[in-house]
Amino acid sequence: MTNQERRGWLTPMRARSADEGHRAATPLELLFDLCFVVAVAQAALPLHHAITENHVAHGVGAYLMVFFAIWWAWMNFTWFASAYDTDDDVYRITTLVQIAGALVLAAGVESAFEGGNYTTITLGYVIMRLALVTQWLRAARNDRQRRRVALSYAAGITIVQVLWLIRLALPDSWSVPLFVLLVVAELLVPALAERAKGGPTTYHPHHIAERYGLFTIIVLGEAVASATIAVRTGVDEGEHLAELVTLAVSGLVIVFALWWLYFERPAHRLLTTLRTSLLWGYGHYFIFAAAAAIGAGIGVVVDYDMHHAEISGTVAGYAIAIPVAILLVPIWLLHVRPVQTGAGLAAYPVTAALVLLAPFGPAPVTVIAVLLAALVAITVASARRTAGAAEPAQP
């Protein structure tokens, strides 16, 4: 029986099987991702402007804080839905409330970047998190085996949300240290709750890998949009068209290569224990944040090529080089290093190091694109050698 066939106003929220067949992302989850990408785009745009205006430290700091709120709310819903998606009316409405919270958060991004005012972002974040608390309370009522796990989640999330609200009333000089402490508290909630009696929750490895993969694709799409804008800008203004077309092509190669590297191996086989699942899930903060920042970096280079930026060519190059290098490292640590051996294993960190050197030379974006294309070729060749070695010898 499908979710649609059994859907009602309120059905018991029992744990779904971790090996359920044909488990795939639902239309509601896809809508959730789409709306969250609105918040991602709102965070990447002021990062682009901050770097262009040579306010790099402020822009990067604000971006990392805002992106944590977006990513953490998305991640918590994703893992909860993998274990407890009932698709009844109450579940749908509660999820739509979380989406509304994401849009409130997106509305507060500009004031956070420009004036350091995080009130609207915090309120949107708390809306998302408290909506999830109601879901965990439903799970605690119906899933007797994991009642303590669900109540631990509900209590932990609620306490941390109260602390986020208290943070708004404290002096600005405390803002960053308190942010770091509360981030640590947020990260500890799942790590501790999943170890409660009856845990862990029954997340579906295939479903989780698909959800993360879909969000990676959507976030990388922000960079494709930036490459498109680069060409359109050149056509509209009739200046520097050759440079912008080269930038657009290089940007597309970068995005295509990163997509290839991320999806080269199936990820669900890595989610075998609670420890590896937490590391894999948490490590994607850097993948998602870096992928979105690549789009902002392309915008920075466009502004530099059009002489609209107040930064040097080296800084403009690093606007792309740094997020690309950062993205390569967690892909290597999370997807490659656990399953690959041999000389090809070193290709990722070596490429990341070379990417960081590219801004010191001419055409850094093109050089980065060539480096990533070469890494894809090395990865594909290594995978084929491994597969060939695993095949039994023919008589």
Short mmCIF file of N, CA, C and O in Angstrom, two decimals, residues 1-85:
data_model
loop_
_atom_site.label_atom_id
_atom_site.label_comp_id
_atom_site.label_asym_id
_atom_site.label_seq_id
_atom_site.Cartn_x
_atom_site.Cartn_y
_atom_site.Cartn_z
N MET A 1 0.85 -1.19 0.00
CA MET A 1 0.00 0.00 0.00
C MET A 1 0.89 1.24 0.00
O MET A 1 1.80 1.35 0.79
N THR A 2 0.64 2.20 -0.88
CA THR A 2 1.45 3.40 -0.97
C THR A 2 1.04 4.41 0.07
O THR A 2 -0.04 4.32 0.67
N ASN A 3 1.91 5.42 0.28
CA ASN A 3 1.58 6.49 1.21
C ASN A 3 0.28 7.17 0.81
O ASN A 3 -0.55 7.52 1.65
N GLN A 4 0.09 7.40 -0.52
CA GLN A 4 -1.10 8.09 -0.97
C GLN A 4 -2.36 7.29 -0.65
O GLN A 4 -3.39 7.85 -0.30
N GLU A 5 -2.27 5.95 -0.77
CA GLU A 5 -3.43 5.11 -0.53
C GLU A 5 -3.81 5.08 0.94
O GLU A 5 -4.98 4.94 1.28
N ARG A 6 -2.83 5.20 1.84
CA ARG A 6 -3.15 5.10 3.26
C ARG A 6 -3.20 6.46 3.95
O ARG A 6 -3.39 6.55 5.15
N ARG A 7 -3.01 7.54 3.19
CA ARG A 7 -2.92 8.86 3.80
C ARG A 7 -4.25 9.27 4.42
O ARG A 7 -5.32 9.11 3.83
N GLY A 8 -4.19 9.83 5.61
CA GLY A 8 -5.38 10.35 6.28
C GLY A 8 -5.03 11.61 7.03
O GLY A 8 -3.99 12.22 6.83
N TRP A 9 -5.93 12.05 7.92
CA TRP A 9 -5.68 13.27 8.68
C TRP A 9 -4.56 13.05 9.69
O TRP A 9 -3.63 13.84 9.80
N LEU A 10 -4.63 11.93 10.41
CA LEU A 10 -3.63 11.65 11.44
C LEU A 10 -3.49 10.14 11.57
O LEU A 10 -4.43 9.46 11.98
N THR A 11 -2.32 9.64 11.21
CA THR A 11 -2.06 8.21 11.32
C THR A 11 -0.93 7.98 12.31
O THR A 11 -0.12 8.87 12.57
N PRO A 12 -0.84 6.78 12.89
CA PRO A 12 0.23 6.51 13.86
C PRO A 12 1.61 6.71 13.21
O PRO A 12 1.87 6.21 12.13
N MET A 13 2.47 7.44 13.91
CA MET A 13 3.81 7.71 13.39
C MET A 13 4.76 6.65 13.91
O MET A 13 5.44 6.82 14.92
N ARG A 14 4.80 5.54 13.17
CA ARG A 14 5.70 4.45 13.54
C ARG A 14 6.94 4.46 12.66
O ARG A 14 6.93 4.99 11.55
N ALA A 15 8.02 3.89 13.15
CA ALA A 15 9.27 3.88 12.41
C ALA A 15 9.14 3.07 11.12
O ALA A 15 8.56 1.98 11.11
N ARG A 16 9.67 3.63 10.04
CA ARG A 16 9.69 2.92 8.77
C ARG A 16 10.91 2.01 8.72
O ARG A 16 11.92 2.24 9.39
N SER A 17 10.82 0.99 7.90
CA SER A 17 11.90 0.01 7.82
C SER A 17 13.13 0.60 7.15
O SER A 17 13.04 1.32 6.15
N ALA A 18 14.30 0.27 7.70
CA ALA A 18 15.56 0.77 7.15
C ALA A 18 15.92 0.09 5.84
O ALA A 18 16.77 0.58 5.11
N ASP A 19 15.29 -1.04 5.53
CA ASP A 19 15.56 -1.72 4.25
C ASP A 19 14.31 -1.79 3.38
O ASP A 19 14.16 -2.70 2.56
N GLU A 20 13.42 -0.83 3.56
CA GLU A 20 12.20 -0.75 2.75
C GLU A 20 12.55 -0.64 1.26
O GLU A 20 13.41 0.15 0.86
N GLY A 21 11.88 -1.42 0.44
CA GLY A 21 12.18 -1.42 -0.99
C GLY A 21 11.62 -0.21 -1.72
O GLY A 21 10.58 0.34 -1.33
N HIS A 22 12.32 0.21 -2.76
CA HIS A 22 11.86 1.29 -3.66
C HIS A 22 11.59 2.60 -2.90
O HIS A 22 10.67 3.35 -3.22
N ARG A 23 12.40 2.88 -1.90
CA ARG A 23 12.25 4.13 -1.14
C ARG A 23 12.87 5.28 -1.93
O ARG A 23 14.05 5.22 -2.31
N ALA A 24 12.12 6.32 -2.16
CA ALA A 24 12.60 7.45 -2.96
C ALA A 24 12.09 8.76 -2.36
O ALA A 24 11.19 8.76 -1.51
N ALA A 25 12.68 9.86 -2.78
CA ALA A 25 12.25 11.17 -2.31
C ALA A 25 10.79 11.43 -2.71
O ALA A 25 10.37 11.07 -3.81
N THR A 26 10.04 12.04 -1.81
CA THR A 26 8.63 12.31 -2.06
C THR A 26 8.46 13.71 -2.66
O THR A 26 9.36 14.55 -2.57
N PRO A 27 7.30 13.98 -3.27
CA PRO A 27 7.05 15.33 -3.78
C PRO A 27 7.17 16.41 -2.70
O PRO A 27 7.63 17.52 -2.97
N LEU A 28 6.77 16.08 -1.46
CA LEU A 28 6.88 17.06 -0.38
C LEU A 28 8.35 17.35 -0.06
O LEU A 28 8.72 18.50 0.18
N GLU A 29 9.18 16.32 -0.07
CA GLU A 29 10.60 16.53 0.17
C GLU A 29 11.24 17.37 -0.94
O GLU A 29 12.11 18.20 -0.68
N LEU A 30 10.82 17.16 -2.17
CA LEU A 30 11.34 17.95 -3.27
C LEU A 30 10.93 19.40 -3.15
O LEU A 30 11.71 20.32 -3.43
N LEU A 31 9.67 19.65 -2.72
CA LEU A 31 9.23 21.03 -2.47
C LEU A 31 10.04 21.64 -1.34
O LEU A 31 10.44 22.81 -1.41
N PHE A 32 10.30 20.86 -0.31
CA PHE A 32 11.12 21.31 0.81
C PHE A 32 12.49 21.76 0.32
O PHE A 32 12.96 22.85 0.68
N ASP A 33 13.12 20.96 -0.51
CA ASP A 33 14.44 21.31 -1.04
C ASP A 33 14.38 22.58 -1.88
O ASP A 33 15.25 23.46 -1.76
N LEU A 34 13.38 22.67 -2.72
CA LEU A 34 13.26 23.83 -3.60
C LEU A 34 13.14 25.12 -2.81
O LEU A 34 13.80 26.13 -3.12
N CYS A 35 12.33 25.10 -1.76
CA CYS A 35 12.16 26.31 -0.95
C CYS A 35 13.41 26.63 -0.15
O CYS A 35 13.73 27.80 0.07
N PHE A 36 14.12 25.60 0.28
CA PHE A 36 15.35 25.86 1.02
C PHE A 36 16.43 26.43 0.12
O PHE A 36 17.28 27.20 0.57
N VAL A 37 16.40 26.08 -1.15
CA VAL A 37 17.38 26.64 -2.08
C VAL A 37 17.17 28.14 -2.24
O VAL A 37 18.11 28.88 -2.53
N VAL A 38 15.94 28.61 -2.05
CA VAL A 38 15.69 30.05 -2.04
C VAL A 38 16.53 30.71 -0.94
O VAL A 38 17.17 31.75 -1.15
N ALA A 39 16.55 30.08 0.23
CA ALA A 39 17.37 30.61 1.33
C ALA A 39 18.85 30.53 0.99
O ALA A 39 19.62 31.44 1.31
N VAL A 40 19.28 29.44 0.34
CA VAL A 40 20.69 29.30 -0.06
C VAL A 40 21.07 30.43 -1.01
O VAL A 40 22.14 31.05 -0.88
N ALA A 41 20.21 30.70 -1.99
CA ALA A 41 20.50 31.76 -2.96
C ALA A 41 20.57 33.12 -2.28
O ALA A 41 21.42 33.96 -2.63
N GLN A 42 19.70 33.34 -1.30
CA GLN A 42 19.72 34.61 -0.57
C GLN A 42 21.00 34.76 0.24
O GLN A 42 21.47 35.88 0.46
N ALA A 43 21.59 33.65 0.68
CA ALA A 43 22.85 33.72 1.43
C ALA A 43 24.04 33.92 0.50
O ALA A 43 25.00 34.63 0.84
N ALA A 44 24.00 33.30 -0.70
CA ALA A 44 25.13 33.40 -1.64
C ALA A 44 25.23 34.79 -2.26
O ALA A 44 26.34 35.27 -2.52
N LEU A 45 24.10 35.45 -2.49
CA LEU A 45 24.12 36.75 -3.16
C LEU A 45 24.87 37.81 -2.34
O LEU A 45 25.76 38.48 -2.88
N PRO A 46 24.56 38.01 -1.06
CA PRO A 46 25.33 39.00 -0.30
C PRO A 46 26.78 38.60 -0.08
O PRO A 46 27.64 39.48 0.09
N LEU A 47 27.09 37.30 -0.11
CA LEU A 47 28.49 36.89 -0.05
C LEU A 47 29.22 37.40 -1.29
O LEU A 47 30.34 37.93 -1.19
N HIS A 48 28.61 37.26 -2.44
CA HIS A 48 29.17 37.78 -3.69
C HIS A 48 29.43 39.28 -3.58
O HIS A 48 30.52 39.76 -3.87
N HIS A 49 28.44 40.03 -3.10
CA HIS A 49 28.60 41.48 -3.00
C HIS A 49 29.65 41.87 -1.96
O HIS A 49 30.41 42.82 -2.18
N ALA A 50 29.69 41.15 -0.85
CA ALA A 50 30.66 41.48 0.21
C ALA A 50 32.08 41.30 -0.29
O ALA A 50 32.96 42.13 -0.03
N ILE A 51 32.34 40.21 -1.03
CA ILE A 51 33.69 39.99 -1.55
C ILE A 51 34.03 41.03 -2.61
O ILE A 51 35.14 41.58 -2.62
N THR A 52 33.10 41.33 -3.49
CA THR A 52 33.32 42.32 -4.54
C THR A 52 33.67 43.68 -3.96
O THR A 52 34.52 44.41 -4.50
N GLU A 53 33.04 44.02 -2.83
CA GLU A 53 33.27 45.31 -2.19
C GLU A 53 34.44 45.26 -1.21
O GLU A 53 34.65 46.21 -0.44
N ASN A 54 35.19 44.16 -1.20
CA ASN A 54 36.37 43.98 -0.36
C ASN A 54 36.04 43.94 1.13
O ASN A 54 36.84 44.37 1.97
N HIS A 55 34.88 43.39 1.46
CA HIS A 55 34.52 43.14 2.85
C HIS A 55 34.53 41.62 3.06
O HIS A 55 33.54 41.01 3.48
N VAL A 56 35.67 41.02 2.77
CA VAL A 56 35.76 39.57 2.68
C VAL A 56 35.49 38.90 4.02
O VAL A 56 34.68 37.97 4.12
N ALA A 57 36.19 39.31 5.06
CA ALA A 57 36.06 38.65 6.37
C ALA A 57 34.63 38.73 6.89
O ALA A 57 34.07 37.72 7.35
N HIS A 58 34.03 39.91 6.79
CA HIS A 58 32.65 40.07 7.27
C HIS A 58 31.71 39.20 6.45
O HIS A 58 30.83 38.51 7.00
N GLY A 59 31.87 39.22 5.13
CA GLY A 59 30.97 38.47 4.27
C GLY A 59 31.06 36.98 4.49
O GLY A 59 30.04 36.29 4.58
N VAL A 60 32.28 36.46 4.59
CA VAL A 60 32.46 35.02 4.80
C VAL A 60 31.92 34.60 6.16
O VAL A 60 31.24 33.56 6.29
N GLY A 61 32.18 35.40 7.20
CA GLY A 61 31.69 35.06 8.53
C GLY A 61 30.17 35.01 8.58
O GLY A 61 29.58 34.07 9.13
N ALA A 62 29.52 36.03 8.01
CA ALA A 62 28.06 36.06 8.00
C ALA A 62 27.50 34.90 7.18
O ALA A 62 26.51 34.28 7.56
N TYR A 63 28.14 34.62 6.05
CA TYR A 63 27.68 33.53 5.19
C TYR A 63 27.73 32.19 5.92
O TYR A 63 26.78 31.40 5.86
N LEU A 64 28.82 31.91 6.61
CA LEU A 64 28.96 30.63 7.30
C LEU A 64 27.92 30.48 8.40
O LEU A 64 27.39 29.37 8.62
N MET A 65 27.60 31.57 9.10
CA MET A 65 26.60 31.49 10.16
C MET A 65 25.20 31.29 9.58
O MET A 65 24.43 30.46 10.06
N VAL A 66 24.87 32.06 8.54
CA VAL A 66 23.55 31.93 7.92
C VAL A 66 23.40 30.54 7.31
O VAL A 66 22.34 29.90 7.44
N PHE A 67 24.45 30.07 6.65
CA PHE A 67 24.34 28.78 5.98
C PHE A 67 24.18 27.65 6.99
O PHE A 67 23.50 26.65 6.69
N PHE A 68 24.76 27.78 8.17
CA PHE A 68 24.57 26.74 9.18
C PHE A 68 23.09 26.59 9.51
O PHE A 68 22.58 25.46 9.61
N ALA A 69 22.39 27.71 9.68
CA ALA A 69 20.97 27.64 10.01
C ALA A 69 20.19 26.93 8.92
O ALA A 69 19.31 26.09 9.19
N ILE A 70 20.50 27.25 7.66
CA ILE A 70 19.79 26.63 6.54
C ILE A 70 20.09 25.13 6.50
O ILE A 70 19.17 24.30 6.43
N TRP A 71 21.37 24.79 6.54
CA TRP A 71 21.78 23.39 6.41
C TRP A 71 21.29 22.54 7.57
O TRP A 71 20.79 21.43 7.37
N TRP A 72 21.38 23.04 8.79
CA TRP A 72 21.04 22.23 9.94
C TRP A 72 19.55 21.92 9.98
O TRP A 72 19.14 20.79 10.30
N ALA A 73 18.72 22.91 9.65
CA ALA A 73 17.28 22.65 9.61
C ALA A 73 16.94 21.67 8.50
O ALA A 73 16.11 20.77 8.69
N TRP A 74 17.58 21.83 7.34
CA TRP A 74 17.34 20.88 6.23
C TRP A 74 17.76 19.48 6.63
O TRP A 74 17.04 18.51 6.40
N MET A 75 18.94 19.35 7.20
CA MET A 75 19.48 18.04 7.54
C MET A 75 18.60 17.32 8.57
O MET A 75 18.32 16.12 8.43
N ASN A 76 18.17 18.02 9.59
CA ASN A 76 17.37 17.37 10.63
C ASN A 76 16.04 16.87 10.10
O ASN A 76 15.57 15.79 10.45
N PHE A 77 15.40 17.68 9.23
CA PHE A 77 14.16 17.21 8.62
C PHE A 77 14.42 15.98 7.75
O PHE A 77 13.64 15.03 7.74
N THR A 78 15.51 15.99 6.99
CA THR A 78 15.80 14.90 6.06
C THR A 78 15.96 13.57 6.79
O THR A 78 15.38 12.55 6.39
N TRP A 79 16.71 13.56 7.88
CA TRP A 79 16.91 12.31 8.62
C TRP A 79 15.63 11.90 9.35
O TRP A 79 15.33 10.70 9.45
N PHE A 80 14.87 12.87 9.87
CA PHE A 80 13.61 12.52 10.52
C PHE A 80 12.66 11.89 9.52
O PHE A 80 12.03 10.86 9.79
N ALA A 81 12.53 12.53 8.34
CA ALA A 81 11.60 12.02 7.34
C ALA A 81 11.99 10.63 6.86
O ALA A 81 11.13 9.82 6.51
N SER A 82 13.28 10.35 6.83
CA SER A 82 13.72 9.02 6.40
C SER A 82 13.22 7.95 7.35
O SER A 82 12.97 6.81 6.94
N ALA A 83 13.04 8.30 8.62
CA ALA A 83 12.61 7.32 9.62
C ALA A 83 11.12 7.34 9.91
O ALA A 83 10.54 6.31 10.26
N TYR A 84 10.45 8.51 9.74
CA TYR A 84 9.09 8.63 10.25
C TYR A 84 8.09 9.30 9.29
O TYR A 84 7.06 9.77 9.74
N ASP A 85 8.38 9.35 8.02
CA ASP A 85 7.46 10.01 7.09
C ASP A 85 6.15 9.22 6.99
O ASP A 85 6.10 8.13 6.42
#
